[in-house]
Short mmCIF file of N, CA and C in Angstrom, two decimals:
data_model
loop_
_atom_site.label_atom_id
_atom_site.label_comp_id
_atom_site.label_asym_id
_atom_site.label_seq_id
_atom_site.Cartn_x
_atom_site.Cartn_y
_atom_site.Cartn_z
N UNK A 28 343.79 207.97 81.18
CA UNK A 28 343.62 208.42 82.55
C UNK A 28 344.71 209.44 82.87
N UNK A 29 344.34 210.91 83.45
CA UNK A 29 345.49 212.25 83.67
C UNK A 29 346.00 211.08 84.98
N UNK A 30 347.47 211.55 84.85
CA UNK A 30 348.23 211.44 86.28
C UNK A 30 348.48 212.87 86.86
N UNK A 31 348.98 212.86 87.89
CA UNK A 31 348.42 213.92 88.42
C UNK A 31 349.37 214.00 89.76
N UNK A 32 350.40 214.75 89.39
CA UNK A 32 352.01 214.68 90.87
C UNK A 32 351.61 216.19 91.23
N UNK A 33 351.75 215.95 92.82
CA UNK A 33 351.57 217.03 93.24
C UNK A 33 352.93 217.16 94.44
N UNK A 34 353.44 218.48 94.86
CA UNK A 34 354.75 218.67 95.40
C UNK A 34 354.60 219.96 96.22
N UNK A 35 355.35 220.09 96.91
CA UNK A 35 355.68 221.49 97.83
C UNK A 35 355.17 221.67 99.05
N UNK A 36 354.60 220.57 99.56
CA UNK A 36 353.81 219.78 101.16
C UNK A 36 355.25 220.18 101.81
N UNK A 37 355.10 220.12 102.97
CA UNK A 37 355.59 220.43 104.21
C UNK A 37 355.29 220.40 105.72
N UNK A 38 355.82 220.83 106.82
CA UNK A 38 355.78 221.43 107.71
C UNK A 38 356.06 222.56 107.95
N UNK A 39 355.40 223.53 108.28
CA UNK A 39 355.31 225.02 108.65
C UNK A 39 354.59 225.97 109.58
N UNK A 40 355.39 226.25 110.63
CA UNK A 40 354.73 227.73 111.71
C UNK A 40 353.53 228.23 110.96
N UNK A 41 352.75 228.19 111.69
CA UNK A 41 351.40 229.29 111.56
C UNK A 41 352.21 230.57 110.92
N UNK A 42 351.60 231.27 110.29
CA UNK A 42 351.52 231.95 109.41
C UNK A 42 352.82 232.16 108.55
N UNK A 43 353.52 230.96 108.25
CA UNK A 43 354.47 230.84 107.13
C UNK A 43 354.01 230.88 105.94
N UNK A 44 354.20 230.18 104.69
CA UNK A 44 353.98 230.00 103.46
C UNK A 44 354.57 228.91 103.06
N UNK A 45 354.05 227.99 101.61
CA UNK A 45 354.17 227.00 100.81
C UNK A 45 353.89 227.43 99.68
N UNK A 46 354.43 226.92 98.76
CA UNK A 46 354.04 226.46 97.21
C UNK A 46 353.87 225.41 96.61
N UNK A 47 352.45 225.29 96.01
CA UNK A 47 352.51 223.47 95.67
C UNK A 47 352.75 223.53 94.23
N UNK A 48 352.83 222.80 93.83
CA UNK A 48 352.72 222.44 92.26
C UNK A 48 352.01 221.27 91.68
N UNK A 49 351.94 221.15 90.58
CA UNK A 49 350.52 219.73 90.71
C UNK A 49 351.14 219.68 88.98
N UNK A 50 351.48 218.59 88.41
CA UNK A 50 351.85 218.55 87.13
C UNK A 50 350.56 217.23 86.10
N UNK A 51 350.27 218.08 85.48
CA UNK A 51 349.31 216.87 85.15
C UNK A 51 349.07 216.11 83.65
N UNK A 52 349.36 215.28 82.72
CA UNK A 52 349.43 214.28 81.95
C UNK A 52 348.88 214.27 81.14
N UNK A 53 348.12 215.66 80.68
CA UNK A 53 347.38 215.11 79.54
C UNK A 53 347.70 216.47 78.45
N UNK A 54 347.06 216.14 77.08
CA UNK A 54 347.80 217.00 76.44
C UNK A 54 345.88 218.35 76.47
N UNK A 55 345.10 217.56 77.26
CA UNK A 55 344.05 218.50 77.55
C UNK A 55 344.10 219.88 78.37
N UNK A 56 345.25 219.77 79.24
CA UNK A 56 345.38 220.61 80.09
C UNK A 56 344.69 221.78 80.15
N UNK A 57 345.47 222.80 78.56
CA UNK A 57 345.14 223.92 78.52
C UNK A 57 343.61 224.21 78.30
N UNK A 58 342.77 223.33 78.26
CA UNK A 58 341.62 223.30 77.94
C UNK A 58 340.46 223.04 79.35
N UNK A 59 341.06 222.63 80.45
CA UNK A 59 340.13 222.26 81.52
C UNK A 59 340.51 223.67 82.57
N UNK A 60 339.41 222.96 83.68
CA UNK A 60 339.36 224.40 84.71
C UNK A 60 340.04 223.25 85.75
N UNK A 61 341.53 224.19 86.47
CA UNK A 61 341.97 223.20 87.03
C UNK A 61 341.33 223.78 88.50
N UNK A 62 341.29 222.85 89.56
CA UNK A 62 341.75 223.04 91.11
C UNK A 62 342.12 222.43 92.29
N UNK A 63 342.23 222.94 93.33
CA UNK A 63 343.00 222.07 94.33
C UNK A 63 341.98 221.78 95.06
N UNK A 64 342.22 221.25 95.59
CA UNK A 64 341.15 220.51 97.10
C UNK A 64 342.37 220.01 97.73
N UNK A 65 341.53 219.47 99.20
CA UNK A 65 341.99 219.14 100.23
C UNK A 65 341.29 218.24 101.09
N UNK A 66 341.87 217.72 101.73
CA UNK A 66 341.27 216.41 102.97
C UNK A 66 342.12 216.62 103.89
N UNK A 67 340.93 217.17 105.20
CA UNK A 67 342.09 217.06 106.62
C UNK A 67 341.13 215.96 107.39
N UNK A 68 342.17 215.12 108.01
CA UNK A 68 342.09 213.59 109.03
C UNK A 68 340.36 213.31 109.24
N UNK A 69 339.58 213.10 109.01
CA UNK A 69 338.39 212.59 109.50
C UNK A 69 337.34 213.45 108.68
N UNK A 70 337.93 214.55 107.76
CA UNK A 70 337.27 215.27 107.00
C UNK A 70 336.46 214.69 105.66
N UNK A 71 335.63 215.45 104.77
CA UNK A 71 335.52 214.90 103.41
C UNK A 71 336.20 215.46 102.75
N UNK A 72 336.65 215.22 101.74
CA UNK A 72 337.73 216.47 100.94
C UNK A 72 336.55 217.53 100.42
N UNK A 73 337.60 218.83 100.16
CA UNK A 73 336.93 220.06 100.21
C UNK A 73 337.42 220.41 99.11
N UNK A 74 336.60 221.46 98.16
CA UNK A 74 337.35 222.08 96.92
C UNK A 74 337.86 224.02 97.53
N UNK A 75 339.23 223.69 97.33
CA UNK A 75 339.96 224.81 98.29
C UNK A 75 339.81 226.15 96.62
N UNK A 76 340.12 225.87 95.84
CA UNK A 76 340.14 227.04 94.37
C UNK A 76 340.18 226.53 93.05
N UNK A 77 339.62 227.49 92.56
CA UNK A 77 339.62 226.91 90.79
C UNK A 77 340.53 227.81 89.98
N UNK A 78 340.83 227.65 88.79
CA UNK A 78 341.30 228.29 87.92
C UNK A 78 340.80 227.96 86.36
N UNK A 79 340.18 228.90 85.68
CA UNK A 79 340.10 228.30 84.27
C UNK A 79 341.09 228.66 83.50
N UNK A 80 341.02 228.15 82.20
CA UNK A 80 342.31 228.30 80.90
C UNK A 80 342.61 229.41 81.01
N UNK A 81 341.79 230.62 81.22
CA UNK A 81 342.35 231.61 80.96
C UNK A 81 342.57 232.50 81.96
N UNK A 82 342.51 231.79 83.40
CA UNK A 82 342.79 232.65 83.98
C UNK A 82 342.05 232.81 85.30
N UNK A 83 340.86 233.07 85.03
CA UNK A 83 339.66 233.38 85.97
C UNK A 83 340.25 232.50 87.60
N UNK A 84 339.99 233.05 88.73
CA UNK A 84 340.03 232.65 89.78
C UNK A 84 338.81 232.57 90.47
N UNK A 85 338.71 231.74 91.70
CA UNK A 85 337.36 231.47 92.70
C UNK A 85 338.21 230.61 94.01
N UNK A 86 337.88 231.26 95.26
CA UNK A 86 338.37 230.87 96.58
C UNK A 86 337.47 230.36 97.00
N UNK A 87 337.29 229.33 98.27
CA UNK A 87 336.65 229.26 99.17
C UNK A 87 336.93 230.21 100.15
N UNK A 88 336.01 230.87 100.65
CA UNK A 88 335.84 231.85 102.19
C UNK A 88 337.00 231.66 102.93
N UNK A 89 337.47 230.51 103.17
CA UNK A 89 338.74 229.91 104.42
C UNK A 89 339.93 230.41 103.91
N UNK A 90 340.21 230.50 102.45
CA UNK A 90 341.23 231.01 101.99
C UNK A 90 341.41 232.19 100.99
N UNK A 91 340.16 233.01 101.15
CA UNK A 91 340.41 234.19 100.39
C UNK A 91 341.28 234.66 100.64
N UNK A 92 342.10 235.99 100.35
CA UNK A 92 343.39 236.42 100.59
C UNK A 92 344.36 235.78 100.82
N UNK A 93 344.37 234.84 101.00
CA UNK A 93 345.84 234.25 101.57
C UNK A 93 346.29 232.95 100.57
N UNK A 94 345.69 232.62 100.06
CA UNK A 94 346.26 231.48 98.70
C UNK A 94 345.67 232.29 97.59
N UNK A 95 346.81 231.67 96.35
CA UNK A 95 346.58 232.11 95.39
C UNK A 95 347.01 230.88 94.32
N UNK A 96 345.87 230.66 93.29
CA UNK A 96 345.89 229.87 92.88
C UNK A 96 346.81 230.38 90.79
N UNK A 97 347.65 229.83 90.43
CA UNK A 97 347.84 230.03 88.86
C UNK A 97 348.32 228.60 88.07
N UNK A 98 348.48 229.22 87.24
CA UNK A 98 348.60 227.64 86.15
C UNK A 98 349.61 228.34 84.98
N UNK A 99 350.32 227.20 84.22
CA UNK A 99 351.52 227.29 83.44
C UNK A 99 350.93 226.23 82.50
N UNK A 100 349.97 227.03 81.48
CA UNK A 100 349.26 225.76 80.23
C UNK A 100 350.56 225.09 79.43
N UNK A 101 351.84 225.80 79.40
CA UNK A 101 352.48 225.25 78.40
C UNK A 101 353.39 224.01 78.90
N UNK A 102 353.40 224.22 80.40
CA UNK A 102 353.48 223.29 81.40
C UNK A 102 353.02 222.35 82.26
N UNK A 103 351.96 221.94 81.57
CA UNK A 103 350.32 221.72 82.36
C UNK A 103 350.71 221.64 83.78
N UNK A 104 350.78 222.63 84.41
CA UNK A 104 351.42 222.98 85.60
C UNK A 104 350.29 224.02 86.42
N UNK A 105 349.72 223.44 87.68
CA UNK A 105 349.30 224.01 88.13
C UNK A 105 349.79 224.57 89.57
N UNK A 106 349.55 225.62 90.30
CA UNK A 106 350.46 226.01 91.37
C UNK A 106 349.31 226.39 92.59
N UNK A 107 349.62 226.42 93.71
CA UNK A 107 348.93 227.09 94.91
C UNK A 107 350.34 227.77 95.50
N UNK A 108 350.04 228.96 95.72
CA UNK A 108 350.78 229.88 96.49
C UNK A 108 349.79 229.77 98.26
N UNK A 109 350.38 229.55 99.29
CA UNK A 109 349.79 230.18 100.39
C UNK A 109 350.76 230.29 101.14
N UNK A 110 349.67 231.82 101.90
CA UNK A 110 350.44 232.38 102.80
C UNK A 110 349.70 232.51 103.85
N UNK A 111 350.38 232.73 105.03
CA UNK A 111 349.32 233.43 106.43
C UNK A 111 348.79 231.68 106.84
N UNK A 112 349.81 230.90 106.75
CA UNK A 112 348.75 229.27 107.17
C UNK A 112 348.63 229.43 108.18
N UNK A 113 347.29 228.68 108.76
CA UNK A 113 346.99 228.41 109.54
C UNK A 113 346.42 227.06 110.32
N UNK A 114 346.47 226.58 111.20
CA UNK A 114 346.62 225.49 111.54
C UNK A 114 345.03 224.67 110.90
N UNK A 115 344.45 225.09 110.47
CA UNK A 115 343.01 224.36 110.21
C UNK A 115 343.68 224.22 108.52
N UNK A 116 344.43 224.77 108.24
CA UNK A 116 345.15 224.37 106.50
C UNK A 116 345.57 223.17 106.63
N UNK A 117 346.10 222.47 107.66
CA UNK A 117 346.32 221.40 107.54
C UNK A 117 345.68 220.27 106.66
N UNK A 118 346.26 219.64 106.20
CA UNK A 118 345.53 218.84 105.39
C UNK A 118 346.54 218.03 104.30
N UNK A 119 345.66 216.75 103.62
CA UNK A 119 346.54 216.38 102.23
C UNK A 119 345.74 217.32 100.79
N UNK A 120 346.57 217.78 100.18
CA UNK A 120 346.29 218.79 99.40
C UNK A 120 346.56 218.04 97.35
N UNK A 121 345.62 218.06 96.95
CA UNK A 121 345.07 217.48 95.82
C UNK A 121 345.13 218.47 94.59
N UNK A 122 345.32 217.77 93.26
CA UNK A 122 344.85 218.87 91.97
C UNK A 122 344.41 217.69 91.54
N UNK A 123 343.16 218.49 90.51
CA UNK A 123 342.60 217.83 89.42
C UNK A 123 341.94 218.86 88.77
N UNK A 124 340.99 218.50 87.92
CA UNK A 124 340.33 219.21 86.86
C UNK A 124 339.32 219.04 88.00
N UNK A 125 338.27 220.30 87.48
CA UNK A 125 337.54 220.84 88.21
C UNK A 125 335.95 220.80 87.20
N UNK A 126 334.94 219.90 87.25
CA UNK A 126 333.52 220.28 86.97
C UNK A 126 332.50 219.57 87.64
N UNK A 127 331.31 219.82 88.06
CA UNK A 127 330.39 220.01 88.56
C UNK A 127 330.59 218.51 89.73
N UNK A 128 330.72 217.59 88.85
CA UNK A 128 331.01 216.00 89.85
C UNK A 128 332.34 215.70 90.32
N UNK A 129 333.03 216.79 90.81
CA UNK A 129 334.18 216.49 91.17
C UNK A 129 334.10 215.26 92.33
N UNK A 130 332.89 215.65 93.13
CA UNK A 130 332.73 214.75 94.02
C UNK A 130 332.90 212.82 93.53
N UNK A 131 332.96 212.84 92.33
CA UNK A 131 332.84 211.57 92.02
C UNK A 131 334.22 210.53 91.38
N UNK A 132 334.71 211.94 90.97
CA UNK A 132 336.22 211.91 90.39
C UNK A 132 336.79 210.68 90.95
N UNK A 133 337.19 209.69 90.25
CA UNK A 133 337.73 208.34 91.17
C UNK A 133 339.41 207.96 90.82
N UNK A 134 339.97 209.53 90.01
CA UNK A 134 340.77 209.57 89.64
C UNK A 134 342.11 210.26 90.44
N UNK A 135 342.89 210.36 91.27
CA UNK A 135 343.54 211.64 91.80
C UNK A 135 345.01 211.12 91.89
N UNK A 136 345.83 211.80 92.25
CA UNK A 136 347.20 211.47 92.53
C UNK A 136 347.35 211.34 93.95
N UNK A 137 348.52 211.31 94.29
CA UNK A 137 349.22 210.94 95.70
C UNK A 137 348.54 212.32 96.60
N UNK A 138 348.74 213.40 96.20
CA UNK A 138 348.32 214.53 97.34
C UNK A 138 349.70 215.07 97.88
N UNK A 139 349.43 215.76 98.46
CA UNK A 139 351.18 216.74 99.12
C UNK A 139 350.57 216.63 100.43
N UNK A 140 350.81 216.64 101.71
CA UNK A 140 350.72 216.58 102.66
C UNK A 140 351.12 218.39 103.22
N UNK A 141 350.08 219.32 103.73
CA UNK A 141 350.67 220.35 104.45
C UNK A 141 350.23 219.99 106.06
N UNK A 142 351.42 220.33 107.11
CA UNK A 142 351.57 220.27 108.42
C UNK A 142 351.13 221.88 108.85
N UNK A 143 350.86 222.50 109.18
CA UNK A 143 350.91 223.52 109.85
C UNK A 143 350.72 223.38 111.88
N UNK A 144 351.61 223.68 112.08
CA UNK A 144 352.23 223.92 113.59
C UNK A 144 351.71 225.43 114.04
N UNK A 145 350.92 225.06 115.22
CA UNK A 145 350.23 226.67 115.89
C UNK A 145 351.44 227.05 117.01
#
């Protein structure tokens, strides 16, 4: 079973910035498509970006331009850069591997908590 620590949650002014990091346990890493999701208070969790092994990126609409998603295979280290938050970013913020049933995934770590303040 991947474990799966995720870090760089906060509190932050509308249109500040965070960096998360998400470190994950398996020696599969370099081989899966990682991404983040999110759950804000009464929400379902949402898949916020992907990244595959090599690179490739995909946003949801809410955060085009302003997060940026990369990964460190030799680190199985995955990262979210955002900038420009905004108070609907709020949320607990998740990594895992990313395919088609994520929805079912019964696997996840703790989550990072982002605050954003309007």
């Amino acid at each position: 079973q991947v474990q799966l620590v995720e870090s760089g949650g906060g509190l932050v002014q509308a249109g500040g910035s965070l960096r998360l990091s998400c470190t994950a346990s398996t020696p599969l890493f370099g081989a899966l498509i990682m991404a983040w999701y999110r759950q804000a208070p009464q929400n379902q969790r949402e898949l916020v970006t992907t990244i595959t092994p090599g690179g490739i990126t995909n946003y949801a609409e809410s955060v085009k331009g302003r997060f940026t998603i990369s990964r460190d295979n030799a680190e199985s280290t995955v990262y979210l850069q955002m900038n420009n938050l905004k108070a609907e970013d709020t949320a607990v913020y998740y990594c895992n591997e990313y395919n088609r049933n994520w929805r079912s995934f019964d696997s996840w770590g703790q989550g990072t908590q982002v605050t954003v303040s309007s």
